[in-house]
PDB file of C-alpha atoms in Angstrom:
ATOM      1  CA  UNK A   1       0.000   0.000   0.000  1.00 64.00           C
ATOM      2  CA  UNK A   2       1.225   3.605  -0.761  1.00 88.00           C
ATOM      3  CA  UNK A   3       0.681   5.979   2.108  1.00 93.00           C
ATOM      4  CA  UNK A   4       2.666   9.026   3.233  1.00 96.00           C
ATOM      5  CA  UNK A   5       3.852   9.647   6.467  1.00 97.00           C
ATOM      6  CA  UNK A   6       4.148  13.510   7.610  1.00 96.00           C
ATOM      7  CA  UNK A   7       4.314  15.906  11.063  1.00 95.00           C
ATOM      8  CA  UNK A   8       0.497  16.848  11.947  1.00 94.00           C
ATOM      9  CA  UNK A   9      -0.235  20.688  11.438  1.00 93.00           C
ATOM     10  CA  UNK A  10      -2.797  22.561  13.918  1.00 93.00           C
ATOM     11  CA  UNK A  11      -5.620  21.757   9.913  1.00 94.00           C
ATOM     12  CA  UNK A  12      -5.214  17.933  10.741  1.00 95.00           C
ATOM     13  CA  UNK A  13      -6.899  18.297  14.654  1.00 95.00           C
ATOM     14  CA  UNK A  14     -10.800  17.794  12.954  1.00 96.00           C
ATOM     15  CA  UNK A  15      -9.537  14.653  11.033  1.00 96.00           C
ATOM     16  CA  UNK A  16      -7.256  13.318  13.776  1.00 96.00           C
ATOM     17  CA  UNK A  17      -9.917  13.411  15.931  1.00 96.00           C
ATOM     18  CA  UNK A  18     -12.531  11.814  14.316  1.00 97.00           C
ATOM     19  CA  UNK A  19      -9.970   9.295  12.935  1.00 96.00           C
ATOM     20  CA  UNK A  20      -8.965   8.156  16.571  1.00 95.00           C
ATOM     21  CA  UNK A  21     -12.350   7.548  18.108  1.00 97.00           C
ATOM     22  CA  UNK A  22     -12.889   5.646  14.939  1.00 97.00           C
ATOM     23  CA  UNK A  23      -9.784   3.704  15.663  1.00 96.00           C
ATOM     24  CA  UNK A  24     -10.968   2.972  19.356  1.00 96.00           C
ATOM     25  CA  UNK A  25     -14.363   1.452  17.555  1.00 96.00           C
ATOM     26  CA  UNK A  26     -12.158  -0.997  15.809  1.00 96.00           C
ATOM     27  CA  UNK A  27      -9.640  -1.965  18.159  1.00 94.00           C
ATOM     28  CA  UNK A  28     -11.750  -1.482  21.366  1.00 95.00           C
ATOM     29  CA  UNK A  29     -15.117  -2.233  20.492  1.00 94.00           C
ATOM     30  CA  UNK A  30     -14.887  -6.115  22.281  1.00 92.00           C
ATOM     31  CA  UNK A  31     -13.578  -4.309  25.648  1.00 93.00           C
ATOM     32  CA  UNK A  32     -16.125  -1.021  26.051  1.00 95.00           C
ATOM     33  CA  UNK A  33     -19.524  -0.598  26.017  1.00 95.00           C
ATOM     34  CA  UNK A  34     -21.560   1.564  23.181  1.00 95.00           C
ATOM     35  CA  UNK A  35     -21.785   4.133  26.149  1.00 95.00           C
ATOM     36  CA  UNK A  36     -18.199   4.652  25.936  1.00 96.00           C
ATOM     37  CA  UNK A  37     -18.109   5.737  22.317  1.00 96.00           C
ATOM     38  CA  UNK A  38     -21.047   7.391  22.599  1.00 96.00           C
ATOM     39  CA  UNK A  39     -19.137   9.808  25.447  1.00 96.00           C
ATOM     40  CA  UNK A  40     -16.146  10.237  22.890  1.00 96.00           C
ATOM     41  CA  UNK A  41     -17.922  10.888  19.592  1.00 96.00           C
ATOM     42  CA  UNK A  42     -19.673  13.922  21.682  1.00 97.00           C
ATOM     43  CA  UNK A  43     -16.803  14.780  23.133  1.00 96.00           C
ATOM     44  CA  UNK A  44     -15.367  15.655  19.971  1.00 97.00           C
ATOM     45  CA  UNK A  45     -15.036  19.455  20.097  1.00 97.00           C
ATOM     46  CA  UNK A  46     -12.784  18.982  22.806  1.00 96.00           C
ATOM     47  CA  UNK A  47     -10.500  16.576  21.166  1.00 95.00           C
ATOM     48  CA  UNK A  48     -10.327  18.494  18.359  1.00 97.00           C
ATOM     49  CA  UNK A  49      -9.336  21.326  20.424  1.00 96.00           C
ATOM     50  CA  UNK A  50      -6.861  19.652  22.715  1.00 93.00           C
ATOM     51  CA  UNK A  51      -5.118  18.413  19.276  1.00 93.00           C
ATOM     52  CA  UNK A  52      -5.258  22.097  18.147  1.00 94.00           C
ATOM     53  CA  UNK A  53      -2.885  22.992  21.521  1.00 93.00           C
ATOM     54  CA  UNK A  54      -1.027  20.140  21.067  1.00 88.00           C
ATOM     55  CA  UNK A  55       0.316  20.494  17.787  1.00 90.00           C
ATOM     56  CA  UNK A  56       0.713  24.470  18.405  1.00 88.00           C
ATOM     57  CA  UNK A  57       2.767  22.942  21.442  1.00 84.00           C
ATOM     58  CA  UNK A  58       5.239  21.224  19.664  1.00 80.00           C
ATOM     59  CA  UNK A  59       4.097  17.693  20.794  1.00 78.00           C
ATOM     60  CA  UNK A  60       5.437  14.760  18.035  1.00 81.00           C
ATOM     61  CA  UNK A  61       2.713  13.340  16.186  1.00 90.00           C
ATOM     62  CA  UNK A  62       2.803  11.929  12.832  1.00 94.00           C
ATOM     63  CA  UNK A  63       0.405  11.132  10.421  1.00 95.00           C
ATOM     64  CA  UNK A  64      -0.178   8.344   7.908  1.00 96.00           C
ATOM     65  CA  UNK A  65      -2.704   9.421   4.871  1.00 96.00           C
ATOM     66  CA  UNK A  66      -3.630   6.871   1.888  1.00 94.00           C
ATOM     67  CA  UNK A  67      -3.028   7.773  -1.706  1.00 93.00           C
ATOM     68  CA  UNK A  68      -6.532   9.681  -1.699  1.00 93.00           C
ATOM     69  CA  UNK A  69      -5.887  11.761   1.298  1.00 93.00           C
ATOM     70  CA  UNK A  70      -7.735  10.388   3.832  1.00 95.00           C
ATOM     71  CA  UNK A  71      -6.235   9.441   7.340  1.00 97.00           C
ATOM     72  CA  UNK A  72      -5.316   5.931   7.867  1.00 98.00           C
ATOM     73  CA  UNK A  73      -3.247   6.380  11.217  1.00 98.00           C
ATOM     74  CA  UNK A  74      -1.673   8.665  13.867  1.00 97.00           C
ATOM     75  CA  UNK A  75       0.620   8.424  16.642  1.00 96.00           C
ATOM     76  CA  UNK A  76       2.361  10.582  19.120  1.00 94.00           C
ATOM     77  CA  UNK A  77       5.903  10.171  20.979  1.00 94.00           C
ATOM     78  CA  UNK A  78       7.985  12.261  23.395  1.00 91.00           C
ATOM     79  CA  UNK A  79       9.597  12.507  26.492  1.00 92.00           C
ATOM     80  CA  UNK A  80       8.314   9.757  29.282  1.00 92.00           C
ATOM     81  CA  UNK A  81       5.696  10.526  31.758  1.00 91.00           C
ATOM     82  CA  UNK A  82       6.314   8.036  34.087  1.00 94.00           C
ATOM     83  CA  UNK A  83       8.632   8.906  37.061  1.00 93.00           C
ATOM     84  CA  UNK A  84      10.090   5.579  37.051  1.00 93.00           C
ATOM     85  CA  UNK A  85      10.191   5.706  33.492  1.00 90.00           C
ATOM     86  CA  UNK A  86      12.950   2.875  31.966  1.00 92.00           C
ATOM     87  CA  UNK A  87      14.104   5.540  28.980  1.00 93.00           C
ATOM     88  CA  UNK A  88      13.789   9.100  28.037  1.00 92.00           C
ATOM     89  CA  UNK A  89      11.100   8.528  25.411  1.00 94.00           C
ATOM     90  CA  UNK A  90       7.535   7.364  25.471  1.00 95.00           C
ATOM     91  CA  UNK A  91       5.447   6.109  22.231  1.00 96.00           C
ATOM     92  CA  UNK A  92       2.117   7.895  23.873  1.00 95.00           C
ATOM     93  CA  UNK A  93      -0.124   6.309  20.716  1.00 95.00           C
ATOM     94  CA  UNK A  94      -0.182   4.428  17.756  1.00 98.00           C
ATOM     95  CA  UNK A  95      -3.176   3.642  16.052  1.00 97.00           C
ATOM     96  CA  UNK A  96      -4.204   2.767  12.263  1.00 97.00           C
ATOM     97  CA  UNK A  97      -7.641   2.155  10.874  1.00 97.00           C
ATOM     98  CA  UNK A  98      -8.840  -1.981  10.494  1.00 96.00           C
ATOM     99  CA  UNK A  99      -8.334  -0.954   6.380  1.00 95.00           C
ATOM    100  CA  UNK A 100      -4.468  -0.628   6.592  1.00 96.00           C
ATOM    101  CA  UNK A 101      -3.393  -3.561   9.441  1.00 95.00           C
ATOM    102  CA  UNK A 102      -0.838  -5.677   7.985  1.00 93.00           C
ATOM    103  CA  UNK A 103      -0.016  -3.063   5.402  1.00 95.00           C
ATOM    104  CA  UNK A 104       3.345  -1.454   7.367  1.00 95.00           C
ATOM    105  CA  UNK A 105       1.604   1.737   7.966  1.00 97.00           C
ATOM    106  CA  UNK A 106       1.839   1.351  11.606  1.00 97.00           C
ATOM    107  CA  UNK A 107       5.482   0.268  11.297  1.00 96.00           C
ATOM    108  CA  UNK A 108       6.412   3.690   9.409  1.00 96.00           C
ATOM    109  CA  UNK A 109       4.588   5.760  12.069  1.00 97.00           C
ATOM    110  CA  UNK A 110       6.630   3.794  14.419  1.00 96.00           C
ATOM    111  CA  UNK A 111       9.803   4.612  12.587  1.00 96.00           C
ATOM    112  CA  UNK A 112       8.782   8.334  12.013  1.00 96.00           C
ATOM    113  CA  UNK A 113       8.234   8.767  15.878  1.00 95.00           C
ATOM    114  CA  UNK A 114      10.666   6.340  17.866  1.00 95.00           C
ATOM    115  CA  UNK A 115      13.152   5.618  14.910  1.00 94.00           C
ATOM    116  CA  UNK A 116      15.255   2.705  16.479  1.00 92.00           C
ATOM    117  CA  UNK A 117      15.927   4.119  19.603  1.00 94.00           C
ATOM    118  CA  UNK A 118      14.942   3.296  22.967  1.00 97.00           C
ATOM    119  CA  UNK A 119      11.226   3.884  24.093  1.00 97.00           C
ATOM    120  CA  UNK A 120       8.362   2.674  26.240  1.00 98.00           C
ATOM    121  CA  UNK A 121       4.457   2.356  26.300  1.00 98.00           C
ATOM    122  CA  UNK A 122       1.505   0.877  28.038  1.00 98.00           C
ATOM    123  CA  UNK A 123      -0.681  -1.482  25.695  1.00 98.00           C
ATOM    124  CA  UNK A 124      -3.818  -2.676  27.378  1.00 97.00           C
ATOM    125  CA  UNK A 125      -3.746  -6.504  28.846  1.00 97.00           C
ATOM    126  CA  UNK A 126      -6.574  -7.174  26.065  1.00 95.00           C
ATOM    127  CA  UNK A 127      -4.844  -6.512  23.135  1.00 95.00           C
ATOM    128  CA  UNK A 128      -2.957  -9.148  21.545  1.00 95.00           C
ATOM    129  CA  UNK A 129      -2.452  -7.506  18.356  1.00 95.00           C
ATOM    130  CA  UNK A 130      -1.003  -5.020  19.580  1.00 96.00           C
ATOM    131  CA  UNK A 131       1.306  -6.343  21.844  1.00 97.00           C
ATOM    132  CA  UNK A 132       2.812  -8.427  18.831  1.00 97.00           C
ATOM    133  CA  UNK A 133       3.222  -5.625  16.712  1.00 97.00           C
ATOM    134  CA  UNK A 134       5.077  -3.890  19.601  1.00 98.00           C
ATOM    135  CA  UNK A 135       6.829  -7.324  19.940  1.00 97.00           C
ATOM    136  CA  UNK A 136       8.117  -7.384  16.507  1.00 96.00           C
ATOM    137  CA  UNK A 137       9.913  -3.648  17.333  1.00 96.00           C
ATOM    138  CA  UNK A 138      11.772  -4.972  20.305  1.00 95.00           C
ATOM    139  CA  UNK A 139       9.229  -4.093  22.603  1.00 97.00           C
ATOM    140  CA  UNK A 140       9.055  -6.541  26.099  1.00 97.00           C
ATOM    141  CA  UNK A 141       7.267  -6.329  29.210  1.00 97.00           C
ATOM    142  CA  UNK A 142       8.688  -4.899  32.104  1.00 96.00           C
ATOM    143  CA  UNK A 143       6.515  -6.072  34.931  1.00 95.00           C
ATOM    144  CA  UNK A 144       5.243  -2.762  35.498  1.00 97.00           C
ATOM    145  CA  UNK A 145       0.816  -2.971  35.817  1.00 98.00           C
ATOM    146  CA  UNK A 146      -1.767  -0.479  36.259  1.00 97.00           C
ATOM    147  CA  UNK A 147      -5.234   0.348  36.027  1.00 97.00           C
ATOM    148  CA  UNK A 148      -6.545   2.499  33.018  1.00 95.00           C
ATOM    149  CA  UNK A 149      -8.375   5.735  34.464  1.00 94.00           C
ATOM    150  CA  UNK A 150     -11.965   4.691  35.678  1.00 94.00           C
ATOM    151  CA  UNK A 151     -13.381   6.927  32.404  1.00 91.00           C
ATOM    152  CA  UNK A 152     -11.817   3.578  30.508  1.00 92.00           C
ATOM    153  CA  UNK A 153     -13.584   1.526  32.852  1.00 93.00           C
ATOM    154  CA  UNK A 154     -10.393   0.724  34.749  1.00 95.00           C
ATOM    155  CA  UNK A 155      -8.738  -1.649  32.225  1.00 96.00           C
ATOM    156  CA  UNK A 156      -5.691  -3.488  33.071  1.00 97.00           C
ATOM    157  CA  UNK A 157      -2.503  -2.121  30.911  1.00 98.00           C
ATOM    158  CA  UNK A 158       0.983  -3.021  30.967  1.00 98.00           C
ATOM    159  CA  UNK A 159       4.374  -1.042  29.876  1.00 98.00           C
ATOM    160  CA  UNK A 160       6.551  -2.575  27.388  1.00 98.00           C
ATOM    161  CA  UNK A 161      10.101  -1.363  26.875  1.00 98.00           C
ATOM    162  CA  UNK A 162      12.575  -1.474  24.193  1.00 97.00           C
ATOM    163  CA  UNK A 163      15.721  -1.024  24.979  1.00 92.00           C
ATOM    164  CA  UNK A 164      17.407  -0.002  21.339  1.00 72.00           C
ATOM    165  CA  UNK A 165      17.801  -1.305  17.627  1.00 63.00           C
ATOM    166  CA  UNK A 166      21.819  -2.383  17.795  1.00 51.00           C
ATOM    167  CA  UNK A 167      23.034  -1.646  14.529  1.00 47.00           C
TER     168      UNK A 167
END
C-alpha cells in the first residue's frame, strides 16, 4: 500500500480526531460498552481542540494518509511521563484504521516517531495484536501494571520497553 507519512499541522486536529475515536471502535469495540463511544464521539469538540494545543505545542505526532488523502493512522511520541520511566522517550499512541493492518503503515509511524531508539508504552492486557506488533519492534514487558483511568472503565494495561535497535 502507498501511504505518506508527515508531522500533523494545527488543519489535521478535525480529522485526527474523528480518525482516533474511529480507531478505538475498531480496536476497542470487544472491551467497552456503546456508552463509551457514545461519550467520545460527543466529546469531539474537545479533542479536536486539545489536538489544536497540542500540535501548536510542539508535541510529536505523525500522520499516515492513503493515496486519496484520507487518514489511515496517527501516533504521538515524546519525552516519558512516568517517574520511574525505563528511557527518556515514550510512544504515547499508535493507532491505524482496520483498512491498513498488515499493510506497514503502523510500522512507518513507528519509525517516524521512535526511529530505532529506545522507548516505552503501556498497551492494554486485552490486546494481543497489539502487543505483537510492539513485539516485533523490540518491545518486552517490564513487569510494570496499572489500572486504566476509571473513564476507561479501569482496564488493566501493561508497559513494554525497548531497549534499542543495535546496529
Amino acid at each position: 500500500m502507498d501511504f505518506t507519512i508527515r508531522p500533523a499541522t494545527v488543519d489535521d486536529a478535525e480529522a485526527m480526531a474523528h480518525m482516533h475515536v474511529q480507531s478505538w471502535k475498531e480496536s476497542y469495540g470487544h472491551l467497552l460498552p456503546p456508552e463509551f463511544f457514545e461519550k467520545q464521539e460527543a466529546a469531539l469538540p474537545d479533542r479536536i481542540e486539545r489536538y489544536r494545543a497540542f500540535i501548536a505545542a510542539g508535541h510529536t505526532r505523525m500522520l499516515a494518509h492513503d493515496p486519496d488523502g484520507h487518514l489511515v493512522g496517527l501516533g504521538a511520541a515524546g519525552p516519558g511521563q512516568d517517574e520511574d520511566g525505563p528511557c527518556e522517550r515514550e510512544l504515547f499512541m499508535l493507532y491505524t484504521l482496520e483498512s491498513v493492518h498488515g499493510r506497514g503503515v503502523g510500522q512507518a509511524l513507528v519509525k517516524a516517531l521512535i526511529g530505532d531508539g529506545p522507548a516505552y508504552l503501556w498497551v492494554l492486557d486485552d490486546n494481543p495484536r497489539a502487543q505483537a506488533f510492539y513485539r516485533r519492534n523490540g518491545f518486552v514487558p517490564d513487569g510494570k501494571r496499572q489500572l486504566c483511568d476509571p473513564s476507561w472503565y479501569s482496564l488493566p494495561e501493561h508497559r513494554m520497553v525497548r531497549p534499542g535497535v543495535v546496529s
